[in-house]
Amino acid sequence: MDILIIDDDAVDRMSAIRTLRKSELALDRIDQSDTAAEGIRLASEHNYDVILLDYQIPPSNGIEILREIRGGNDYSTAIVMLSHSNDERLALACVEAGAQDFIMKSEVTSSRLKRAILISQERHSLEQEVRSSHDQLRYIAERDSLTGLRNRYFFDETLRDAVTRNSRTGEQLVLLLLDLDNFKKVNDVLGHQAGDRLLQEIARRLEQPIRESDKLCRLGGDEFAILVYDLPQLEHVRLLVTRIFKSLEKPLIIHGQTVEVTVSIGVATYPLCATDATGLMKCADVAMYRAKELGRNRVQYYSVDFHEKMVSRMQLEFDLKQAIKGDQLTLFFQPQLDTHSEQLVGVEALIRWQHHTLGMIQPDEFIPIAEESDLIIDIGRWVIEAACRQFSQWVETAQGTHICFSIAVNLSARQLKDHALSEFLQRCLAQHNIPADLVELELTESHLENSLSAVEMLNSLSATGVRLSLDDFGTGYSSLSHLSQFPFSILKIDKSFVQSGDDKQQRTLLKAICAFAHSLGYETVAEGIETEEQKQLCQSLNVNRLQGYLFSQPISAESFENNWLQSVV
Ligand code: C2E
Ligand code: CA
Ligand code: CA
């Protein structure tokens, strides 16, 4: 038996040790400590069978020490409190705080101590049994025995707690109700055992798309629920739903039979749709039935606005996939002029989507959708290819004249994950016979990650000979040291600085930005020039290039040829 004595009184410690030795207990080890802190440390480092703990160890009191030991030590040690006082309330408080026994120091004899220790151990092991069966009971009570998922009881409790908590924090709570579409048929045709196997398999599949913090429960029968906490944006619900449908796409093999399972999903969010747990549940239920009515294998969002928004985004994503394959994407071009000569020195390619029913869609509307999925990778490559093809034609047209201009293409930060991008770029340049130094890649400052892989990717793009330009500069708060890690040679000053009008502070900022950029050898481009004054301001600050509606809006390739190329060729 290993025993620890925590007591600040050396005489009391010695007396306890003497009594222990006389007690005929099988003692292997007796450690002692005269301070609370050391006692707590020893108790956390070694698994003692029993701790004898003095109630009075100034400045702490025994109950505080007791709680601390209990907190860190997982209930594996029996604790006997020793005190000079025979206050019964104190004894009770100690037992409540986790001590197994309480004896007065004046009453300590070998036999009393031995009995206290043995009884404490016994009591302690009983307590542990109760505790572990309580945990087991809780596990059984909260789990669905067929699938191992959390059950209806857990779900009801959790939903209630979550609503209460979120009403305090103001965070969103999203409830997805899922109901299998053809489960009854499986049960009828293949039998109940197959039905059970199917539910188990579905449970495993549904576990894949969710995050650890999401709660997946089986409510009963073929009905499941997913509770999603603290979503950064409602947008993510759509992604989750897509992933759920995807996880069920592959047919299941049950008892040698191929079974295809689809699911109808109803989604409701708190506090948008309902103000309490019951209401939220009702909304999700209504939405789920609506999904069934509309032909199953689909999702329905409760509020009309929410539903329409989600569906139109989903439709747009679907259409966008077609758009890449078809020829609905086009590039517009916006000229850039030399600040002083006002001659054409560059052009920025800006994507447009000619949707078959919705007409022209601006990039601000569909690039974010493309960025959320991997569509941006294909779109990004399409842009590079199309821009190179177009540019090579213009270079040919301009041959023999003295004009020389560059082309700028926008890249999404997400495209830096496209590891073969620099090879792709190199192939495009070679295929269209374009000098690399006439091509610029623009990356938005605010989306740039300061990760090693992003820096490596930018270095490898820069190694192809193209120039890198930091777009919307000034809006992303990049520190100067941060900036020097990236191989940018051009800073594209955000339009807000140029367009601030009479705001004196913004003007001062613009001046500072220009001075800073030039002193570090960056070339500068000012975008969003709409007025003569803005142009003059940039001229006075020696910005290198200007771009904006004052000179031209983004225009089609044909207009660009007619209005800009012909004039210089
Ligand atoms: P950006 O790269 O900052 O592009 C400049 C935006 O400012 C363009 O909008 C342009 O039409 C607009 N603009 C130009 N001059 C003026 C002006 O004088 N006044 C005002 N108010 N605006 C002006 P656009 O074409 O709608 O593009 C919006 C954003 O979409 C772009 O911002 C860029 O971030 C993104 N984008 C466009 N094309 C592509 C692309 O091919 N790939 C990627 N990843 N993003 C693109
Ligand atoms: Ca740009
Ligand atoms: Ca910009």
XYZ file of C-alpha atoms in Angstrom, residues 343-345 397-405 567-569:
15
model
C -0.254 55.990 -74.111
C -1.516 52.409 -73.885
C 0.967 50.348 -71.896
C -1.146 42.821 -85.087
C 1.123 45.261 -83.334
C 4.276 43.804 -84.823
C 6.368 46.238 -86.744
C 5.019 49.147 -84.754
C 6.765 50.525 -81.731
C 3.904 49.766 -79.401
C 4.405 47.326 -76.666
C 1.948 46.610 -73.910
C -5.209 54.025 -82.829
C -1.699 52.961 -81.951
C -0.911 50.475 -84.686
